[in-house]
Amino acid sequence: MAKTYDAIIIGTGQAGPSLAVRLANTGSKVAVIERKFFGGTCVNTGCIPTKTMVASAYAAHLARRAGEYGVNIGGPVTVDMRRVKARKDAVSGQSRAGVEGWLRATKNVTVYEGQAHFESAREISVGLERLTAPRIFINVGGRAVVPAMRGIDEVPYLTNSSMMAVDFLPRHLVIVGGSYVGLEFGQMFRRFGSEVTIIEMGSRLISREDEDVSATVREILEAEGVHIRLNAECIALSKRGDEIAAGVDCTNGPPTVVGSHLLLAVGRRPNTDDLGLEKAGVEMDKRGYIAVDDQLRTSVSGIWALGDCNGRGAFTHTSYNDYEIVAANLLDADSRRVSDRIQAYALYIDPPLGRCGWTDAQVIGAGRRALVGKRPMTRVARAVEKGETQGFMKIAVDADTKEILGAAILGVGGDEVIHCILDVMYSKAPYTVLQRAMHIHPTVAELVPTILGELQPLIGATTSAGSAA
Ligand SMILES: Cc1cc2nc3c(=O)[nH]c(=O)nc-3n(C[C@H](O)[C@H](O)[C@H](O)COP(=O)(O)OP(=O)(O)OC[C@H]3O[C@@H](n4cnc5c(N)ncnc54)[C@H](O)[C@@H]3O)c2cc1C
């Protein structure tokens, strides 16, 4: 006999727990199923542990630069990787315990540990248990892709998950993938003291960003001694004694990179292949992402998909926003939608990249008549005072409607400063509102109004109907 609930939630990522508690607090009986670590990717193998380690790497970097600030360290700076890992484990562990404790302590929530599997559109199995509910919410997240590259089965490799167990300093960390995850680990381990090579198939790093962002990020990493190999179209892996050789088909540089450890950072795939979705009739796309509408309903009535597994976002904040959308629709008679949100995220190298809205390339592609303001961080007093002047800030606006179209803040505090732009975008106010705001001195954000007062036509964008600058 199946146990009956009002709702079943599969996965305790960034949407599931909040939705479970919200539903339970309205009196619904809720079953929550988790097969591994409470809190999912962000808490255990993603944002929280990596940003905790980024903080350790930043401390090492600043300590090495201490003399520039007139501070004597009195010897070479070394990193104790076991303590770095212990600190990371403590921060991550506290968060994991918090999620689990919250769920278990909430009245009307029953927690099941194990692999959830659809038996039908209304029935889930977990171990020997059968659960049934009229509403099922899928929050199963994703995992690292292991690409079918030549030699992959012959060499040991790490992913973002197994990196969490590293409590030693790799002699030479070779990272395949020059995007967000690869760059964060790359700079971090370089700062810990490893030699690092990032191998990227494309012609530039983080190719979704504008070229000036990619180029500056590359300069920042190379200035710290990270080796970057681009245009690596054909990567072949093999054992070389105790080490790993990555054959790199590049136009320049040696054809083989030999490292002590290999990290794969080439993308993510949804955890939908072992969920039995076919028994429920839930539609997926070619890559396994669950198809959802603008309010996160799947193709089967009574089943929703939230977080990374629906392919509509790949961040903690998009998953949490999914929870807010579903809760608003079901409980608050508020028809919130995915399409209400504005793209926003950060890349946590140091200095960080804060991004919102469109890239310049997207603005140009959309045919908007646009203006852009750009300022190097060398002309931001707060950055100069802090001795952290790498990067730049830029903001694009529509020349006709005055709406802000997008921004990139690659510089100290960029992950925070971006929000003063993002919030004005949400308010749908013209950029002139932000331009006239009085900001606090000395901050990085105080230059945002200044930049908006120095706008120039965006090169490549339409200047009038049908022509380009
Ligand atoms: C290295 C790294 C760094 C990142 N840094 C950031 C960052 O700085 N900022 C940011 O916004 N995002 C970051 N992300 C992305 C972020 O971690 C995810 O977008 C976020 O965790 C949202 O995930 P989710 O809610 O979709 O599910 P997840 O957090 O992936 O959780 C899904 C849960 O479902 C469970 N599960 C899966 N299948 C089943 C099943 N069949 N039965 C039972 N349980 C199941 C899993 O065990 C897991 O606990 C990072 C990701 C990585 C890999």
Tab-separated table of N, CA and C in Angstrom, residues 170-174 189-190 193-197 225 227:
chain	number	residue	atom	x	y	z
A	170	PRO	N	47.914	19.621	-5.533
A	170	PRO	CA	48.325	18.968	-6.785
A	170	PRO	C	49.572	19.669	-7.341
A	171	ARG	N	50.524	18.871	-7.838
A	171	ARG	CA	51.718	19.496	-8.430
A	171	ARG	C	51.314	20.355	-9.609
A	172	HIS	N	50.489	19.768	-10.481
A	172	HIS	CA	50.060	20.477	-11.679
A	172	HIS	C	48.627	20.059	-11.988
A	173	LEU	N	47.706	20.961	-11.791
A	173	LEU	CA	46.290	20.677	-12.046
A	173	LEU	C	45.961	21.095	-13.479
A	174	VAL	N	45.579	20.097	-14.273
A	174	VAL	CA	45.168	20.379	-15.649
A	174	VAL	C	43.638	20.405	-15.655
A	189	PHE	N	43.439	27.154	-7.207
A	189	PHE	CA	44.566	26.234	-6.994
A	189	PHE	C	45.901	26.874	-7.362
A	190	ARG	N	45.901	27.790	-8.298
A	190	ARG	CA	47.135	28.533	-8.574
A	190	ARG	C	47.542	29.310	-7.327
A	193	GLY	N	49.087	27.273	-4.747
A	193	GLY	CA	50.492	26.933	-5.030
A	193	GLY	C	50.695	25.904	-6.119
A	194	SER	N	49.621	25.414	-6.729
A	194	SER	CA	49.752	24.434	-7.817
A	194	SER	C	50.128	25.135	-9.116
A	195	GLU	N	50.809	24.399	-9.990
A	195	GLU	CA	50.861	24.840	-11.374
A	195	GLU	C	49.486	24.513	-11.968
A	196	VAL	N	48.955	25.395	-12.788
A	196	VAL	CA	47.604	25.170	-13.336
A	196	VAL	C	47.609	25.445	-14.830
A	197	THR	N	47.025	24.516	-15.593
A	197	THR	CA	46.797	24.754	-17.019
A	197	THR	C	45.308	24.575	-17.299
A	225	GLY	N	50.030	33.513	-13.400
A	225	GLY	CA	50.785	32.327	-13.794
A	225	GLY	C	49.940	31.138	-14.207
A	227	HIS	N	48.420	28.874	-16.848
A	227	HIS	CA	48.627	28.655	-18.280
A	227	HIS	C	47.267	28.440	-18.927
